[in-house]
Amino acid sequence: MKKVIVTGVTGQDGSNMVDYLLRETDHMIIGGVRRLSVKNHQNIEHLQDEDRFFLIDLDVTDAQNTDEVIAEHKPDYFINFAANSFVGCSWDMPEQVFETNTLGVLRCLESIKKFQPNCRFYSAGSSEEFGNVDYSPQDINHPIKPRSPYGASKAAARHLVKVYCESYNMFAVHGILFNHEGTKRGEEFVTRKITKGVARIHSVVHDVDNWRKRKSEKPKFEPIELGNIDSKRDWSDSEDFVQGVWLMLNQDTPRNYVLASGETHSIREFVEKAFKHAGFKGFWEGEGIDEKYYSLDGEHKNLLVRINPEFYRPAEVDLLLGNSIPIREELGWRPKSSFDKLVQKMVEFDINAENSIKGREGTS
Ligand code: NDP
Ligand code: GDR
């Protein structure tokens, strides 16, 4: 039985990758988790009774740990999703970001080189490496021009992967993945922040309808606060991307590919679509930091979204749009989702989650 080590399994992609591998292969899957004071295993709770999945301690900031794990388990594949993946905080803790995202990759490559040189390695690259883009859509040959410590950390990792492939004849790929989301997405990322906010507001407004029938006072809700709503991203579903990662790891010779939807949408469009899926008819008013998104409740305007400059970044990536034609044509990658389906799935999931919390509170 082949063995696959996946790091970052408590996060979005790692947990989706494990689900995919359990479904599509008969390999043994080893999930790497780092020690935290409070366990955050909600994304892998459903795997507790899986015979072909177990957890090990693996912190990529510790070389002794990566050495021991590779020497003991001798994996056939090592998929490294471990990272500080939040661009926004990378200006506040650049060293920690490089420690995990760049030196973490270096430690994995070194341990594989020493103890299991035939192991196939995946490094989680990012469209943030392109940063200040020269042309659209961006393909794998686009110049590396990061705009954040996070983007720079991933770009450096990409160079390391290339150096190890060329120097030691290792099989290592650094896929360039554009934004991908889903129901396991962290709540600090803009899509999930919006869909959770929409669900929260939906739940209050839904209650208003009930209370209005009982002629009691209208409850209030806080609007969602966002930063730059004009930046554009190429969003996909993480569940589609894990298949692309696996295809990259199973090509004959290691080659990096871009995974992307080939569509770009602004944060503003995401807001509009998310509220629409929750049954709100919204409209924008004002400009710049005074711009606001409202819905109409009879004569009364409900404030749904406002701008908070606290969420602006020191430097922004204004536009991302990826060209994934090569992996579709050469490796047969076939994403199933779409922007519309993705937003709908996230909004419905978060509304159902709000409703079940409310249901539990109602019965307790
Ligand atoms: P998440 O933030 O959801 O997951 C990151 C994972 O890394 C978590 O499980 C986290 O564990 C783990 N981790 C953090 N530090 C360490 C460490 N020192 N040792 C071991 N594990 C650690 O990210 P995603 O799933 O969204 O992304 C996966 C990878 O893909 C990341 O490398 C990200 O940078 C990259 N990427 C993501 C894109 C996206 O749009 N999602 C696009 C392009 C690249 P813990 O729970 O303990 O914090
Ligand atoms: P990104 O994702 O930086 O593209 O990195 P994020 O969702 O954080 O931001 C996307 C865009 O939305 C703007 N924005 C806000 N962002 C956040 N988080 N919170 C806000 O309130 C807000 N308001 C506006 C941002 O300025 C930005 O333009 C993601 C991560 O998954 C990386 O790990 C990955 O490498 C890249 O995608 C590709």
GROMACS .gro file of C-alpha atoms and ligand atoms in nm:
model
  450
    1MET     CA    1   0.000   0.000   0.000
    2LYS     CA    2   0.144   0.342  -0.098
    3LYS     CA    3   0.174   0.609   0.167
    4VAL     CA    4   0.083   0.976   0.126
    5ILE     CA    5   0.174   1.234   0.389
    6VAL     CA    6  -0.051   1.542   0.379
    7THR     CA    7   0.035   1.844   0.594
    8GLY     CA    8  -0.217   2.115   0.683
    9VAL     CA    9  -0.503   1.865   0.721
   10THR     CA   10  -0.680   2.084   0.976
   11GLY     CA   11  -0.704   2.352   0.704
   12GLN     CA   12  -0.919   2.373   0.393
   13ASP     CA   13  -0.709   2.207   0.122
   14GLY     CA   14  -0.549   1.944   0.342
   15SER     CA   15  -0.882   1.811   0.463
   16ASN     CA   16  -1.030   1.819   0.110
   17MET     CA   17  -0.719   1.638  -0.019
   18VAL     CA   18  -0.760   1.361   0.238
   19ASP     CA   19  -1.128   1.317   0.141
   20TYR     CA   20  -1.027   1.301  -0.226
   21LEU     CA   21  -0.747   1.048  -0.173
   22LEU     CA   22  -0.963   0.822   0.043
   23ARG     CA   23  -1.230   0.827  -0.227
   24GLU     CA   24  -1.011   0.800  -0.537
   25THR     CA   25  -0.711   0.585  -0.430
   26ASP     CA   26  -0.640   0.290  -0.203
   27HIS     CA   27  -0.334   0.455  -0.046
   28MET     CA   28  -0.267   0.498   0.326
   29ILE     CA   29  -0.305   0.866   0.416
   30ILE     CA   30  -0.101   1.016   0.698
   31GLY     CA   31  -0.216   1.358   0.818
   32GLY     CA   32   0.041   1.592   0.970
   33VAL     CA   33  -0.082   1.820   1.250
   34ARG     CA   34   0.111   2.060   1.471
   35ARG     CA   35   0.050   2.079   1.841
   36LEU     CA   36  -0.187   2.355   1.950
   37SER     CA   37  -0.315   2.425   2.303
   38VAL     CA   38  -0.672   2.389   2.184
   39LYS     CA   39  -0.750   2.123   1.924
   40ASN     CA   40  -0.897   2.256   1.597
   41HIS     CA   41  -0.987   1.932   1.422
   42GLN     CA   42  -1.337   2.019   1.300
   43ASN     CA   43  -1.237   1.973   0.931
   44ILE     CA   44  -1.117   1.616   0.995
   45GLU     CA   45  -1.357   1.501   1.267
   46HIS     CA   46  -1.548   1.294   1.011
   47LEU     CA   47  -1.233   1.084   0.947
   48GLN     CA   48  -1.200   0.950   1.302
   49ASP     CA   49  -1.297   0.594   1.214
   50GLU     CA   50  -1.116   0.573   0.878
   51ASP     CA   51  -0.888   0.266   0.856
   52ARG     CA   52  -0.668   0.425   0.590
   53PHE     CA   53  -0.609   0.756   0.771
   54PHE     CA   54  -0.413   0.843   1.081
   55LEU     CA   55  -0.254   1.152   1.232
   56ILE     CA   56   0.106   1.225   1.326
   57ASP     CA   57   0.272   1.527   1.486
   58LEU     CA   58   0.442   1.726   1.214
   59ASP     CA   59   0.548   2.088   1.245
   60VAL     CA   60   0.737   2.208   0.940
   61THR     CA   61   0.924   2.467   1.145
   62ASP     CA   62   1.122   2.185   1.310
   63ALA     CA   63   1.385   2.008   1.098
   64GLN     CA   64   1.433   1.726   1.347
   65ASN     CA   65   1.063   1.658   1.328
   66THR     CA   66   1.052   1.653   0.944
   67ASP     CA   67   1.361   1.427   0.937
   68GLU     CA   68   1.210   1.179   1.181
   69VAL     CA   69   0.874   1.169   1.005
   70ILE     CA   70   1.026   1.100   0.662
   71ALA     CA   71   1.278   0.848   0.800
   72GLU     CA   72   1.007   0.659   0.991
   73HIS     CA   73   0.718   0.660   0.744
   74LYS     CA   74   0.909   0.660   0.412
   75PRO     CA   75   0.618   0.812   0.216
   76ASP     CA   76   0.567   0.772  -0.160
   77TYR     CA   77   0.409   1.119  -0.177
   78PHE     CA   78   0.440   1.426   0.045
   79ILE     CA   79   0.179   1.697  -0.008
   80ASN     CA   80   0.274   2.010   0.184
   81PHE     CA   81  -0.019   2.243   0.248
   82ALA     CA   82   0.124   2.369   0.578
   83ALA     CA   83   0.150   2.747   0.575
   84ASN     CA   84   0.055   3.072   0.728
   85SER     CA   85  -0.185   3.127   0.440
   86PHE     CA   86  -0.332   3.465   0.534
   87VAL     CA   87  -0.181   3.737   0.313
   88GLY     CA   88  -0.327   4.015   0.529
   89CYS     CA   89  -0.122   3.927   0.840
   90SER     CA   90   0.202   3.864   0.652
   91TRP     CA   91   0.314   4.228   0.694
   92ASP     CA   92   0.271   4.192   1.071
   93MET     CA   93   0.470   3.868   1.105
   94PRO     CA   94   0.696   3.835   0.800
   95GLU     CA   95   0.954   3.619   0.976
   96GLN     CA   96   0.697   3.366   1.092
   97VAL     CA   97   0.557   3.357   0.736
   98PHE     CA   98   0.901   3.285   0.586
   99GLU     CA   99   0.980   3.036   0.862
  100THR     CA  100   0.672   2.830   0.775
  101ASN     CA  101   0.611   2.896   0.407
  102THR     CA  102   0.970   2.901   0.278
  103LEU     CA  103   1.199   2.735   0.531
  104GLY     CA  104   0.924   2.480   0.598
  105VAL     CA  105   0.943   2.377   0.232
  106LEU     CA  106   1.323   2.368   0.251
  107ARG     CA  107   1.311   2.136   0.556
  108CYS     CA  108   1.072   1.899   0.381
  109LEU     CA  109   1.289   1.891   0.069
  110GLU     CA  110   1.603   1.826   0.277
  111SER     CA  111   1.442   1.545   0.475
  112ILE     CA  112   1.310   1.382   0.158
  113LYS     CA  113   1.651   1.414  -0.009
  114LYS     CA  114   1.818   1.246   0.290
  115PHE     CA  115   1.572   0.970   0.376
  116GLN     CA  116   1.334   0.901   0.086
  117PRO     CA  117   1.468   1.059  -0.236
  118ASN     CA  118   1.207   0.893  -0.458
  119CYS     CA  119   0.917   1.049  -0.269
  120ARG     CA  120   0.709   1.286  -0.487
  121PHE     CA  121   0.675   1.630  -0.326
  122TYR     CA  122   0.403   1.893  -0.375
  123SER     CA  123   0.467   2.254  -0.276
  124ALA     CA  124   0.162   2.484  -0.249
  125GLY     CA  125   0.242   2.782  -0.471
  126SER     CA  126   0.015   3.082  -0.516
  127SER     CA  127  -0.105   3.339  -0.767
  128GLU     CA  128   0.015   3.592  -0.506
  129GLU     CA  129   0.362   3.524  -0.651
  130PHE     CA  130   0.251   3.714  -0.965
  131GLY     CA  131   0.139   4.016  -0.760
  132ASN     CA  132   0.170   4.327  -0.968
  133VAL     CA  133   0.060   4.164  -1.291
  134ASP     CA  134   0.201   4.242  -1.636
  135TYR     CA  135  -0.069   4.069  -1.841
  136SER     CA  136  -0.390   3.870  -1.814
  137PRO     CA  137  -0.466   3.589  -1.794
  138GLN     CA  138  -0.154   3.496  -1.599
  139ASP     CA  139   0.015   3.173  -1.702
  140ILE     CA  140   0.301   2.975  -1.551
  141ASN     CA  141   0.557   3.196  -1.729
  142HIS     CA  142   0.427   3.522  -1.583
  143PRO     CA  143   0.708   3.714  -1.405
  144ILE     CA  144   0.729   3.672  -1.029
  145LYS     CA  145   0.638   4.013  -0.878
  146PRO     CA  146   0.496   3.958  -0.529
  147ARG     CA  147   0.332   4.244  -0.337
  148SER     CA  148   0.333   4.095   0.014
  149PRO     CA  149   0.571   3.904   0.243
  150TYR     CA  150   0.336   3.608   0.186
  151GLY     CA  151   0.378   3.631  -0.193
  152ALA     CA  152   0.754   3.663  -0.154
  153SER     CA  153   0.765   3.359   0.078
  154LYS     CA  154   0.587   3.145  -0.181
  155ALA     CA  155   0.805   3.276  -0.464
  156ALA     CA  156   1.118   3.182  -0.269
  157ALA     CA  157   0.974   2.835  -0.206
  158ARG     CA  158   0.916   2.800  -0.580
  159HIS     CA  159   1.285   2.868  -0.650
  160LEU     CA  160   1.389   2.615  -0.387
  161VAL     CA  161   1.171   2.345  -0.539
  162LYS     CA  162   1.330   2.408  -0.881
  163VAL     CA  163   1.681   2.400  -0.736
  164TYR     CA  164   1.617   2.066  -0.558
  165CYS     CA  165   1.465   1.912  -0.872
  166GLU     CA  166   1.759   2.016  -1.084
  167SER     CA  167   2.033   1.948  -0.831
  168TYR     CA  168   1.917   1.614  -0.693
  169ASN     CA  169   1.688   1.484  -0.967
  170MET     CA  170   1.397   1.485  -0.723
  171PHE     CA  171   1.028   1.478  -0.825
  172ALA     CA  172   0.895   1.803  -0.681
  173VAL     CA  173   0.628   2.036  -0.819
  174HIS     CA  174   0.516   2.381  -0.710
  175GLY     CA  175   0.160   2.429  -0.838
  176ILE     CA  176   0.042   2.786  -0.886
  177LEU     CA  177  -0.308   2.792  -0.744
  178PHE     CA  178  -0.541   3.088  -0.776
  179ASN     CA  179  -0.791   3.159  -0.496
  180HIS     CA  180  -1.004   2.864  -0.398
  181GLU     CA  181  -1.273   2.855  -0.137
  182GLY     CA  182  -1.549   2.641   0.010
  183THR     CA  183  -1.733   2.549   0.326
  184LYS     CA  184  -1.407   2.473   0.510
  185ARG     CA  185  -1.253   2.811   0.429
  186GLY     CA  186  -1.107   3.008   0.722
  187GLU     CA  187  -1.331   3.289   0.845
  188GLU     CA  188  -1.070   3.565   0.798
  189PHE     CA  189  -1.067   3.522   0.417
  190VAL     CA  190  -1.298   3.760   0.238
  191THR     CA  191  -1.537   3.506   0.081
  192ARG     CA  192  -1.610   3.324   0.405
  193LYS     CA  193  -1.626   3.650   0.598
  194ILE     CA  194  -1.896   3.761   0.356
  195THR     CA  195  -2.097   3.437   0.352
  196LYS     CA  196  -2.086   3.406   0.733
  197GLY     CA  197  -2.194   3.773   0.758
  198VAL     CA  198  -2.477   3.720   0.509
  199ALA     CA  199  -2.596   3.417   0.710
  200ARG     CA  200  -2.585   3.614   1.037
  201ILE     CA  201  -2.784   3.903   0.887
  202HIS     CA  202  -3.024   3.662   0.716
  203SER     CA  203  -3.094   3.495   1.047
  204VAL     CA  204  -3.176   3.827   1.219
  205VAL     CA  205  -3.394   3.950   0.934
  206HIS     CA  206  -3.574   3.618   0.927
  207ASP     CA  207  -3.650   3.665   1.295
  208VAL     CA  208  -3.774   4.020   1.227
  209ASP     CA  209  -4.040   3.871   1.001
  210ASN     CA  210  -4.157   3.653   1.289
  211TRP     CA  211  -4.140   3.941   1.535
  212ARG     CA  212  -4.320   4.173   1.298
  213LYS     CA  213  -4.609   3.928   1.297
  214ARG     CA  214  -4.608   3.955   1.676
  215LYS     CA  215  -4.578   4.338   1.641
  216SER     CA  216  -4.270   4.364   1.862
  217GLU     CA  217  -3.963   4.585   1.814
  218LYS     CA  218  -3.734   4.531   1.518
  219PRO     CA  219  -3.396   4.377   1.616
  220LYS     CA  220  -3.072   4.533   1.487
  221PHE     CA  221  -2.766   4.375   1.330
  222GLU     CA  222  -2.410   4.489   1.266
  223PRO     CA  223  -2.318   4.526   0.896
  224ILE     CA  224  -2.026   4.336   0.743
  225GLU     CA  225  -1.710   4.550   0.739
  226LEU     CA  226  -1.474   4.512   0.444
  227GLY     CA  227  -1.159   4.671   0.304
  228ASN     CA  228  -1.087   4.703  -0.068
  229ILE     CA  229  -1.398   4.584  -0.254
  230ASP     CA  230  -1.258   4.670  -0.599
  231SER     CA  231  -0.981   4.411  -0.613
  232LYS     CA  232  -1.056   4.119  -0.842
  233ARG     CA  233  -0.990   3.752  -0.784
  234ASP     CA  234  -1.013   3.430  -0.984
  235TRP     CA  235  -1.213   3.211  -0.744
  236SER     CA  236  -1.269   2.835  -0.764
  237ASP     CA  237  -1.381   2.552  -0.539
  238SER     CA  238  -1.107   2.386  -0.331
  239GLU     CA  239  -1.271   2.046  -0.394
  240ASP     CA  240  -1.191   2.084  -0.766
  241PHE     CA  241  -0.833   2.189  -0.698
  242VAL     CA  242  -0.725   1.885  -0.497
  243GLN     CA  243  -0.778   1.674  -0.810
  244GLY     CA  244  -0.547   1.911  -1.001
  245VAL     CA  245  -0.281   1.878  -0.732
  246TRP     CA  246  -0.297   1.498  -0.752
  247LEU     CA  247  -0.270   1.507  -1.132
  248MET     CA  248   0.043   1.725  -1.104
  249LEU     CA  249   0.197   1.472  -0.866
  250ASN     CA  250   0.130   1.184  -1.101
  251GLN     CA  251   0.266   1.318  -1.430
  252ASP     CA  252   0.566   1.143  -1.586
  253THR     CA  253   0.807   1.432  -1.531
  254PRO     CA  254   0.766   1.713  -1.277
  255ARG     CA  255   0.618   2.027  -1.433
  256ASN     CA  256   0.443   2.318  -1.262
  257TYR     CA  257   0.090   2.414  -1.367
  258VAL     CA  258  -0.159   2.690  -1.294
  259LEU     CA  259  -0.499   2.597  -1.147
  260ALA     CA  260  -0.763   2.866  -1.202
  261SER     CA  261  -1.120   2.914  -1.321
  262GLY     CA  262  -1.033   3.163  -1.596
  263GLU     CA  263  -1.291   3.414  -1.466
  264THR     CA  264  -1.230   3.715  -1.247
  265HIS     CA  265  -1.478   3.891  -1.015
  266SER     CA  266  -1.450   4.181  -0.775
  267ILE     CA  267  -1.518   4.155  -0.402
  268ARG     CA  268  -1.813   4.385  -0.473
  269GLU     CA  269  -1.961   4.124  -0.710
  270PHE     CA  270  -1.910   3.852  -0.448
  271VAL     CA  271  -2.105   4.064  -0.196
  272GLU     CA  272  -2.392   4.119  -0.442
  273LYS     CA  273  -2.416   3.752  -0.537
  274ALA     CA  274  -2.396   3.627  -0.179
  275PHE     CA  275  -2.680   3.855  -0.061
  276LYS     CA  276  -2.883   3.766  -0.370
  277HIS     CA  277  -2.856   3.395  -0.288
  278ALA     CA  278  -2.988   3.475   0.061
  279GLY     CA  279  -3.290   3.655  -0.088
  280PHE     CA  280  -3.177   4.020  -0.042
  281LYS     CA  281  -3.210   4.284  -0.311
  282GLY     CA  282  -2.919   4.518  -0.241
  283PHE     CA  283  -2.788   4.847  -0.379
  284TRP     CA  284  -2.471   5.053  -0.332
  285GLU     CA  285  -2.459   5.418  -0.231
  286GLY     CA  286  -2.167   5.658  -0.176
  287GLU     CA  287  -1.805   5.640  -0.285
  288GLY     CA  288  -1.464   5.534  -0.152
  289ILE     CA  289  -1.458   5.469   0.220
  290ASP     CA  290  -1.815   5.606   0.243
  291GLU     CA  291  -1.954   5.347   0.006
  292LYS     CA  292  -2.227   5.132   0.163
  293TYR     CA  293  -2.449   4.843   0.059
  294TYR     CA  294  -2.814   4.849   0.166
  295SER     CA  295  -3.134   4.655   0.125
  296LEU     CA  296  -3.480   4.807   0.145
  297ASP     CA  297  -3.718   4.707   0.421
  298GLY     CA  298  -4.038   4.892   0.327
  299GLU     CA  299  -3.935   5.258   0.347
  300HIS     CA  300  -3.640   5.179   0.573
  301LYS     CA  301  -3.283   5.118   0.449
  302ASN     CA  302  -3.096   4.828   0.615
  303LEU     CA  303  -2.717   4.874   0.614
  304LEU     CA  304  -2.561   4.543   0.506
  305VAL     CA  305  -2.197   4.632   0.427
  306ARG     CA  306  -1.970   4.925   0.503
  307ILE     CA  307  -1.601   4.997   0.442
  308ASN     CA  308  -1.351   4.985   0.726
  309PRO     CA  309  -1.002   5.106   0.622
  310GLU     CA  310  -0.858   4.876   0.892
  311PHE     CA  311  -0.895   4.598   0.634
  312TYR     CA  312  -0.695   4.777   0.363
  313ARG     CA  313  -0.352   4.626   0.297
  314PRO     CA  314  -0.019   4.813   0.273
  315ALA     CA  315   0.003   4.694  -0.090
  316GLU     CA  316  -0.273   4.530  -0.290
  317VAL     CA  317  -0.287   4.280  -0.573
  318ASP     CA  318  -0.554   4.447  -0.786
  319LEU     CA  319  -0.634   4.181  -1.041
  320LEU     CA  320  -0.583   3.807  -1.067
  321LEU     CA  321  -0.701   3.597  -1.358
  322GLY     CA  322  -0.541   3.262  -1.433
  323ASN     CA  323  -0.477   3.059  -1.746
  324SER     CA  324  -0.524   2.691  -1.664
  325ILE     CA  325  -0.559   2.568  -2.023
  326PRO     CA  326  -0.229   2.370  -2.012
  327ILE     CA  327  -0.335   2.144  -1.721
  328ARG     CA  328  -0.681   2.096  -1.874
  329GLU     CA  329  -0.531   1.993  -2.210
  330GLU     CA  330  -0.223   1.804  -2.097
  331LEU     CA  331  -0.335   1.633  -1.774
  332GLY     CA  332  -0.713   1.630  -1.829
  333TRP     CA  333  -0.805   1.843  -1.525
  334ARG     CA  334  -1.183   1.896  -1.517
  335PRO     CA  335  -1.321   2.136  -1.253
  336LYS     CA  336  -1.694   2.087  -1.184
  337SER     CA  337  -1.793   2.403  -1.000
  338SER     CA  338  -1.848   2.763  -1.112
  339PHE     CA  339  -1.840   3.104  -0.943
  340ASP     CA  340  -2.218   3.103  -0.905
  341LYS     CA  341  -2.234   2.748  -0.764
  342LEU     CA  342  -1.948   2.824  -0.524
  343VAL     CA  343  -2.116   3.133  -0.378
  344GLN     CA  344  -2.449   2.952  -0.350
  345LYS     CA  345  -2.290   2.652  -0.176
  346MET     CA  346  -2.110   2.870   0.080
  347VAL     CA  347  -2.414   3.089   0.153
  348GLU     CA  348  -2.648   2.790   0.192
  349PHE     CA  349  -2.402   2.610   0.417
  350ASP     CA  350  -2.359   2.912   0.644
  351ILE     CA  351  -2.734   2.982   0.660
  352ASN     CA  352  -2.800   2.619   0.756
  353ALA     CA  353  -2.527   2.638   1.020
  354GLU     CA  354  -2.683   2.958   1.166
  355ASN     CA  355  -3.025   2.793   1.168
  356SER     CA  356  -2.899   2.486   1.347
  357ILE     CA  357  -2.726   2.701   1.614
  358LYS     CA  358  -3.052   2.890   1.659
  359GLY     CA  359  -3.244   2.560   1.672
  360ARG     CA  360  -3.011   2.431   1.946
  361GLU     CA  361  -3.043   2.756   2.142
  362GLY     CA  362  -3.421   2.736   2.106
  363THR     CA  363  -3.437   2.386   2.253
  364SER     CA  364  -3.186   2.440   2.536
  365NDP     P1  365  -0.536   2.697   0.558
  365NDP     O1  366  -0.493   2.822   0.624
  365NDP     O2  367  -0.679   2.658   0.562
  365NDP     O3  368  -0.451   2.575   0.615
  365NDP     C1  369  -0.315   2.588   0.649
  365NDP     C2  370  -0.274   2.464   0.727
  365NDP     O4  371  -0.133   2.474   0.757
  365NDP     C3  372  -0.346   2.446   0.860
  365NDP     O5  373  -0.384   2.311   0.874
  365NDP     C4  374  -0.240   2.483   0.961
  365NDP     O6  375  -0.252   2.416   1.085
  365NDP     C5  376  -0.116   2.431   0.891
  365NDP     N1  377   0.008   2.485   0.946
  365NDP     C6  378   0.039   2.613   0.973
  365NDP     N2  379   0.163   2.622   1.023
  365NDP     C7  380   0.210   2.496   1.032
  365NDP     C8  381   0.333   2.439   1.076
  365NDP     N3  382   0.432   2.514   1.124
  365NDP     N4  383   0.350   2.304   1.067
  365NDP     C9  384   0.251   2.226   1.020
  365NDP     N5  385   0.131   2.273   0.979
  365NDP    C10  386   0.112   2.407   0.984
  365NDP     O7  387  -0.486   2.708   0.405
  365NDP     P2  388  -0.548   2.644   0.273
  365NDP     O8  389  -0.591   2.507   0.301
  365NDP     O9  390  -0.642   2.740   0.213
  365NDP    O10  391  -0.421   2.643   0.178
  365NDP    C11  392  -0.333   2.530   0.174
  365NDP    C12  393  -0.201   2.573   0.113
  365NDP    O11  394  -0.222   2.625  -0.018
  365NDP    C13  395  -0.128   2.683   0.190
  365NDP    O12  396   0.009   2.660   0.175
  365NDP    C14  397  -0.167   2.810   0.116
  365NDP    O13  398  -0.069   2.910   0.134
  365NDP    C15  399  -0.171   2.759  -0.027
  365NDP     N6  400  -0.260   2.829  -0.116
  365NDP    C16  401  -0.393   2.845  -0.085
  365NDP    C17  402  -0.479   2.905  -0.173
  365NDP    C18  403  -0.624   2.925  -0.142
  365NDP    O14  404  -0.689   3.005  -0.212
  365NDP     N7  405  -0.680   2.856  -0.044
  365NDP    C19  406  -0.430   2.954  -0.306
  365NDP    C20  407  -0.290   2.931  -0.328
  365NDP    C21  408  -0.210   2.870  -0.237
  365NDP     P3  409  -0.327   2.480   1.213
  365NDP    O15  410  -0.469   2.436   1.200
  365NDP    O16  411  -0.255   2.417   1.323
  365NDP    O17  412  -0.312   2.628   1.203
  366GDR     P1  413  -0.605   3.663  -0.082
  366GDR     O1  414  -0.742   3.628  -0.008
  366GDR     O2  415  -0.533   3.773  -0.017
  366GDR     O3  416  -0.637   3.676  -0.227
  366GDR     O4  417  -0.522   3.529  -0.055
  366GDR     P2  418  -0.836   3.715   0.088
  366GDR     O5  419  -0.968   3.648   0.084
  366GDR     O6  420  -0.775   3.738   0.221
  366GDR     O7  421  -0.844   3.858   0.014
  366GDR     C1  422  -0.896   3.870  -0.117
  366GDR     C2  423  -0.916   4.017  -0.151
  366GDR     O8  424  -1.023   4.070  -0.071
  366GDR     C3  425  -0.983   4.197  -0.023
  366GDR     N1  426  -1.058   4.230   0.098
  366GDR     C4  427  -1.053   4.163   0.214
  366GDR     N2  428  -0.983   4.053   0.249
  366GDR     C5  429  -1.001   4.005   0.374
  366GDR     N3  430  -0.936   3.893   0.409
  366GDR     N4  431  -1.084   4.065   0.464
  366GDR     C6  432  -1.156   4.177   0.433
  366GDR     O9  433  -1.230   4.230   0.514
  366GDR     C7  434  -1.140   4.228   0.302
  366GDR     N5  435  -1.195   4.332   0.235
  366GDR     C8  436  -1.145   4.332   0.113
  366GDR     C9  437  -0.833   4.183  -0.001
  366GDR    O10  438  -0.772   4.312   0.011
  366GDR    C10  439  -0.794   4.106  -0.127
  366GDR    O11  440  -0.780   4.193  -0.234
  366GDR    C11  441  -0.579   3.400  -0.070
  366GDR    C12  442  -0.515   3.308   0.034
  366GDR    O12  443  -0.584   3.185   0.033
  366GDR    C13  444  -0.369   3.283   0.001
  366GDR    O13  445  -0.318   3.182   0.088
  366GDR    C14  446  -0.359   3.235  -0.144
  366GDR    O14  447  -0.225   3.211  -0.179
  366GDR    C15  448  -0.422   3.337  -0.238
  366GDR    O15  449  -0.558   3.353  -0.201
  366GDR    C16  450  -0.418   3.293  -0.383
   0.00000   0.00000   0.00000
